[in-house]
Coordinates of C-alpha atoms in Angstrom, one line a residue:
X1 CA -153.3 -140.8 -14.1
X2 CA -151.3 -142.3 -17.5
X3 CA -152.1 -143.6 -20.7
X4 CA -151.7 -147.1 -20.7
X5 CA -151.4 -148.6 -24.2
X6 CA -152.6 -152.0 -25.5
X7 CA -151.7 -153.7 -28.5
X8 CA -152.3 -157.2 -30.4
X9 CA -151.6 -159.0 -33.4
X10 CA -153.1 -162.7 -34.2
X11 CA -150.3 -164.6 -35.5
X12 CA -146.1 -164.6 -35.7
X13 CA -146.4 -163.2 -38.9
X14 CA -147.8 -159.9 -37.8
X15 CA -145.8 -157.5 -36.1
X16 CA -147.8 -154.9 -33.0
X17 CA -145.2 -152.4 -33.9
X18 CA -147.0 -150.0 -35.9
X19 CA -150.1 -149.9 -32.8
X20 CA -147.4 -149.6 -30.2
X21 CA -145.6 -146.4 -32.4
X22 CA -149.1 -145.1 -32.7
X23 CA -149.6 -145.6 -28.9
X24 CA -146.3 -143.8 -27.9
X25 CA -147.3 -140.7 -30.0
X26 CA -150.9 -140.4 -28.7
X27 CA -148.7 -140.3 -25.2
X28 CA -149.0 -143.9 -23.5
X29 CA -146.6 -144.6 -20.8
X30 CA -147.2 -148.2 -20.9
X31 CA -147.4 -150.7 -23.7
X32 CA -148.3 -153.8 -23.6
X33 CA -147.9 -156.3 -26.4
X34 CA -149.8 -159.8 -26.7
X35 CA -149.9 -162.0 -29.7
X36 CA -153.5 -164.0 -28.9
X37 CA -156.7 -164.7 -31.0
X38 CA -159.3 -161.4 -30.9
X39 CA -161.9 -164.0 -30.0
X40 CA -160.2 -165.5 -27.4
X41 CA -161.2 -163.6 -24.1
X42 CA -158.6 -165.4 -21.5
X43 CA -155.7 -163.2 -22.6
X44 CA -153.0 -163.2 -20.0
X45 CA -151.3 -160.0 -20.9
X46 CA -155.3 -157.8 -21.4
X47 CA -155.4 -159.8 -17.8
X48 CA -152.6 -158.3 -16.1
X49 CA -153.2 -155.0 -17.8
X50 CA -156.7 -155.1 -16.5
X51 CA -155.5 -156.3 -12.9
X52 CA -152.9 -153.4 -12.3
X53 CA -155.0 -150.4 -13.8
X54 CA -155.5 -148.2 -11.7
X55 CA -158.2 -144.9 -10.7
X56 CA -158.0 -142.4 -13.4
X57 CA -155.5 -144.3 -15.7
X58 CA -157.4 -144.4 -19.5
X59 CA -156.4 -148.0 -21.1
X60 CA -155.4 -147.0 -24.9
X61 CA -155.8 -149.3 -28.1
X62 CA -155.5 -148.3 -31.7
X63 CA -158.9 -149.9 -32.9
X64 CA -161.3 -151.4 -30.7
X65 CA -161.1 -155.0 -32.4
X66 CA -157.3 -155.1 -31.0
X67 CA -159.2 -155.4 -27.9
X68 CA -162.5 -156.8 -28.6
X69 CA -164.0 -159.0 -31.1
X70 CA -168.1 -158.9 -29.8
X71 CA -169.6 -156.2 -28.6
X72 CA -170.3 -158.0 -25.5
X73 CA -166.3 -158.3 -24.7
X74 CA -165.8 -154.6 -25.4
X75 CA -168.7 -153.5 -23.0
X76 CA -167.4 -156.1 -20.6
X77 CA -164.0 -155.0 -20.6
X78 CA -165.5 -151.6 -20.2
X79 CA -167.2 -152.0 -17.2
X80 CA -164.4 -153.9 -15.5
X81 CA -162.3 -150.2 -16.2
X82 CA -165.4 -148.0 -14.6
X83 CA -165.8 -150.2 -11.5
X84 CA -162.1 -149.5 -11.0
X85 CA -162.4 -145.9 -12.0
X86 CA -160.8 -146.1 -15.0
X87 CA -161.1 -144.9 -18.7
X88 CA -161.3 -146.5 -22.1
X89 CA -160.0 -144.7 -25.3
X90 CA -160.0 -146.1 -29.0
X91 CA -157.5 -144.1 -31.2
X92 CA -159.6 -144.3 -34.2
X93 CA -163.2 -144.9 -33.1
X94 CA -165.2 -142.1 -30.9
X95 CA -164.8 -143.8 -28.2
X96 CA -163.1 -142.3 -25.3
X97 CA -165.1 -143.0 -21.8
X98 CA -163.4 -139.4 -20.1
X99 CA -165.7 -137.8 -22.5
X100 CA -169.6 -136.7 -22.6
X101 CA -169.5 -137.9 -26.0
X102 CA -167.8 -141.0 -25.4
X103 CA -169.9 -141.9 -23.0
X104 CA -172.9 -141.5 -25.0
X105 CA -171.4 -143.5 -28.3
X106 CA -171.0 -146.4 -25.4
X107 CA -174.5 -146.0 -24.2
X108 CA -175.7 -146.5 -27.6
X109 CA -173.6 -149.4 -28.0
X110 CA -175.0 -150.9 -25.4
X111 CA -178.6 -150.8 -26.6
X112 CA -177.9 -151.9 -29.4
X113 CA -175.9 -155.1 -27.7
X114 CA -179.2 -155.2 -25.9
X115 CA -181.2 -155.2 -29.0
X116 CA -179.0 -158.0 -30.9
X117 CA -179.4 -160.0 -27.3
X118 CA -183.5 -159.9 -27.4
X119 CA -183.4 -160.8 -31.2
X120 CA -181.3 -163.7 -30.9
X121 CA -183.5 -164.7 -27.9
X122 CA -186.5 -164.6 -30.1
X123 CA -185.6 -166.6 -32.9
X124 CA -183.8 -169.3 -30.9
X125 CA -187.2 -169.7 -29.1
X126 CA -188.6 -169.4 -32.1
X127 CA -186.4 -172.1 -34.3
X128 CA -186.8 -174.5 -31.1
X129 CA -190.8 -174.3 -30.9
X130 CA -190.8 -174.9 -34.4
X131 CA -188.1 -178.1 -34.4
X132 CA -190.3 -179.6 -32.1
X133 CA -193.6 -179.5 -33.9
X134 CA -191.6 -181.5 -36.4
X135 CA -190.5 -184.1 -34.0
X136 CA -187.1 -183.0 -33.5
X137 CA -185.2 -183.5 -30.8
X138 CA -182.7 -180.9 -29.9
X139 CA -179.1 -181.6 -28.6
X140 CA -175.6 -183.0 -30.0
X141 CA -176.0 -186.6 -31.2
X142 CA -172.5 -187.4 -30.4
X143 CA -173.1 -186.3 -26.7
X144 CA -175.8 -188.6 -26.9
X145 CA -174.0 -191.4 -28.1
X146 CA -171.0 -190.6 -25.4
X147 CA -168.7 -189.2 -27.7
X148 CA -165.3 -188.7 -26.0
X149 CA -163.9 -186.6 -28.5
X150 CA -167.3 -184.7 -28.2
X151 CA -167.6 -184.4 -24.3
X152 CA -164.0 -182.9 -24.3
X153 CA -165.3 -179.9 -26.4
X154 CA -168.2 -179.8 -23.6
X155 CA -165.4 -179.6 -21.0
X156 CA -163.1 -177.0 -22.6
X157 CA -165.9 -175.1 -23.4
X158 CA -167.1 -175.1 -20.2
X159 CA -163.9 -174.7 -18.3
X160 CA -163.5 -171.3 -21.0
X161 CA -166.9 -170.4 -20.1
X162 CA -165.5 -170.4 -15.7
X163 CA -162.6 -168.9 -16.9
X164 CA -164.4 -165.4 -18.5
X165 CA -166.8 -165.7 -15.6
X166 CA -164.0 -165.6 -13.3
X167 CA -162.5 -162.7 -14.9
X168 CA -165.5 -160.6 -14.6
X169 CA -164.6 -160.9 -10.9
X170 CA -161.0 -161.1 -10.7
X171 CA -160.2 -156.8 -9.9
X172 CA -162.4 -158.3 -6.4
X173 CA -160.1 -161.1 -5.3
X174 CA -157.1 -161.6 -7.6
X175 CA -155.0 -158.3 -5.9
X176 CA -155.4 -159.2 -2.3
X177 CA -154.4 -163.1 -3.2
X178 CA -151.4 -161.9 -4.6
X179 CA -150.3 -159.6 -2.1
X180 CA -151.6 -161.4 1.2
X181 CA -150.9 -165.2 -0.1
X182 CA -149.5 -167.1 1.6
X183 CA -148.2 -164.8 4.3
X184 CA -152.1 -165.2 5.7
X185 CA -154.7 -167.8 6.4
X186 CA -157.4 -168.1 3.7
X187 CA -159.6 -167.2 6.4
X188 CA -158.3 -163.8 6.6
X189 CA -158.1 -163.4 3.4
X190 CA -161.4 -164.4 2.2
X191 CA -162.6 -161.7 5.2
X192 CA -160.4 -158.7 3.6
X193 CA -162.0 -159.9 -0.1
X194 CA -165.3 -160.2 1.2
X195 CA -165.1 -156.8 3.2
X196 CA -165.6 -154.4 0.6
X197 CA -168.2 -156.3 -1.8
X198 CA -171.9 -156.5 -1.1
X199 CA -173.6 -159.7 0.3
X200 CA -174.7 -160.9 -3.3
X201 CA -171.2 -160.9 -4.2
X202 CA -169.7 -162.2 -1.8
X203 CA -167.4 -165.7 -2.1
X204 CA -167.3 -168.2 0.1
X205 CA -163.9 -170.1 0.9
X206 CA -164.6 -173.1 -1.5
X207 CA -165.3 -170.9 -3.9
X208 CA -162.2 -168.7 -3.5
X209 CA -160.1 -171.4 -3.6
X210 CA -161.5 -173.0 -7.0
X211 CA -160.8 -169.5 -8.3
X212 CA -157.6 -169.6 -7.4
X213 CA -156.5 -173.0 -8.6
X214 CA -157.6 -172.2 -12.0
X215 CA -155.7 -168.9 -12.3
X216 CA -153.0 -170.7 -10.7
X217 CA -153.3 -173.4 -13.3
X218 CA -153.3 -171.3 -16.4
X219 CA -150.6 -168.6 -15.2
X220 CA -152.5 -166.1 -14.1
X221 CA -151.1 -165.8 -10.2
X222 CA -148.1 -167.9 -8.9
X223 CA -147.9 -171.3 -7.6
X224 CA -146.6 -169.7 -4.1
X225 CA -150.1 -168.4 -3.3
X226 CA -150.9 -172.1 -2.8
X227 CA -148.3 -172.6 -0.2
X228 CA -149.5 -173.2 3.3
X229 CA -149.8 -170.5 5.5
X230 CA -147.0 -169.7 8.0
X231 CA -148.2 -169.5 12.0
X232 CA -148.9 -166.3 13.5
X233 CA -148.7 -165.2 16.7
X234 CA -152.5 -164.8 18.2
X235 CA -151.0 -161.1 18.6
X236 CA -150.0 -160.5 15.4
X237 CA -153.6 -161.4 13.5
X238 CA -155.4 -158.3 14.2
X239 CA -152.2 -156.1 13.1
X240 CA -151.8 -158.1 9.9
X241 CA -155.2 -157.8 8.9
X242 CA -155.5 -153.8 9.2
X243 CA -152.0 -153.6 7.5
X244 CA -153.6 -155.9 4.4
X245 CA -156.9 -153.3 4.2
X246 CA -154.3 -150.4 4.3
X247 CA -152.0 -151.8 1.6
X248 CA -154.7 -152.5 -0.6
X249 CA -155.9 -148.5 0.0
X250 CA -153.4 -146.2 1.2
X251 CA -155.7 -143.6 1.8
X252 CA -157.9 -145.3 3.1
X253 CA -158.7 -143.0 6.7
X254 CA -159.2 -144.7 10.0
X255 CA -162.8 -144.6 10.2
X256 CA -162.8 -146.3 7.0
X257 CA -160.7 -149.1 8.0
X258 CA -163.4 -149.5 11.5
X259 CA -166.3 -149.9 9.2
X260 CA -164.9 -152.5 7.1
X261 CA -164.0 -154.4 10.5
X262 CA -167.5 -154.0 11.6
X263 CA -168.0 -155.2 8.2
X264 CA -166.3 -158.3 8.8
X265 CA -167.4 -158.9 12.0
X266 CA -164.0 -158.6 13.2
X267 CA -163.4 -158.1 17.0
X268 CA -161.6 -155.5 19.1
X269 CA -158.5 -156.8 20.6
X270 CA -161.3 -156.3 24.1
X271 CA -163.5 -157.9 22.2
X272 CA -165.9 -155.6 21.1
X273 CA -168.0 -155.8 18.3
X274 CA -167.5 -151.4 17.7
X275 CA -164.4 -150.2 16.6
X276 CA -162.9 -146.9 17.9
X277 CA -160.1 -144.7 15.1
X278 CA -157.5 -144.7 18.2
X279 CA -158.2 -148.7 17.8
X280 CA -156.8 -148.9 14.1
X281 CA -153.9 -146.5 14.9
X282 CA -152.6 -148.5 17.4
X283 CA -153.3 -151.8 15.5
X284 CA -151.5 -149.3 12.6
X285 CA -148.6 -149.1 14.6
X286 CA -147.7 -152.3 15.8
X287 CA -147.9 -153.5 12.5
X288 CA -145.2 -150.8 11.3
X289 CA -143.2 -152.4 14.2
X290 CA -143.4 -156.1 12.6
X291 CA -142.9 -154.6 9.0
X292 CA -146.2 -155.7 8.2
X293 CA -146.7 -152.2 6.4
X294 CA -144.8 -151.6 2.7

């Protein structure tokens, strides 16, 4: 359970070392530096941080704009920490996410990030009914016209768009790509992601692999994961497969690891579609014999 400290600056000129002093004597373990734009979401460094947090670790930051700009990124951020079961804390705001009171200063955030949401709703709607009583036609004339300089911004600003989609999602996928890639077939893979997460949030292979090109792409997981897979013996599947659920939760107990087979619709090695304890401790076992287990 640590402290794990955050801290940004905006340009070369600053310097994060008065935030990473102030981190060290409220008792972080970790610091982590990054020099990035506070509106800019895609951080590599927050990503990483983010990534390897783990249950009942607080993520530390002097003031909340060193991590967040909108409300909507702090709240985002936030829930990415909970899901994981980990804490927020905010040196000099009340907000600290291990606390009743924290929690309550983060509830009334939220409603009134809610609140700003339905307001801005209400007058877009409203500027746009009245634009067209005028006989105006909405849109970017230069996108009309076929711009290039103009559909460029479109493109960036939709691949930016992916990219903080994708990293609402990335504590599902990105660990098991790093640690199974490409020792195992995407096939497996996408199983052992899929296992755990409900059916509306579930990816399918095309998916998963668009994901991974663009994390690939900007840095964000190594070009090896793309490699091809090596063979495996048809023995060797079932072992490798229990060893990747058990690596990704060491205490994870036997019956555990049966229902996320049964999950994935994984066969015995009889070929049942029920999995037995004494099953997974033998599969367990053999995969300690091939060193598929850290």
């Amino acid at each position: 359970m640590l402290l794990i400290g955050y801290a940004r600056v905006s340009t070369d000129e600053q310097t994060p070392l008065p935030q990473s002093q102030a981190l060290k004597s409220a008792g972080c373990v970790e610091i982590h530096e990054e020099q990035a734009s506070g509106g800019n979401r895609a951080r590599p460094v927050l990503a990483r941080v983010l990534e390897r947090i783990g249950k009942g670790d607080t993520l530390v930051v002097v003031r909340i704009d060193r991590l967040a700009r909108s409300l909507s990124h702090l709240l985002e951020v936030i829930e990415r920490l909970e899901a994981k079961g980990a804490f927020f804390r905010s040196l000099m705001d009340p907000i600290d996410t291990s606390s009743p009171h924290g929690k309550f200063t983060l509830q009334v955030l939220g409603a009134a990030a809610e609140f700003e949401r339905a307001l801005i709703r209400e007058r877009t709607k409203a500027g746009l009914a009245s634009a067209r009583t005028k006989g105006r036609v909405g849109g970017n004339p230069d996108l009309r016209a076929g711009d290039s300089a103009a559909l460029r911004k479109v493109r960036l600003a939709r691949r930016d768009g992916y990219m903080e989609r994708l990293n609402e999602t990335a504590q599902d996928w990105v660990p098991h790509v790093r640690r199974l890639r490409p020792d195992m077939a995407w096939e497996d893979v996408l199983r052992i992601v899929n296992g755990p997460l409900p059916r509306e949030r579930q990816w399918t292979q095309s998916r998963l692999l668009r994901a991974v090109n663009a994390y690939v792409r900007d840095g964000f997981l190594p070009q090896k994961v793309l490699a091809r897979a090596r063979r495996r013996e048809t023995d060797d599947r079932l072992p490798a497969i229990v060893a990747a659920i058990k690596g990704a939760d060491p205490d994870i107990t036997l019956q555990a690891i049966c229902t996320r087979l049964e999950a994935m619709r994984e066969r015995t090695p009889r070929g049942r579609t029920s999995w037995q304890p004494s099953s997974v401790k033998m599969l367990l076992e053999r995969a300690e014999k091939l060193g598929l287990l850290p």
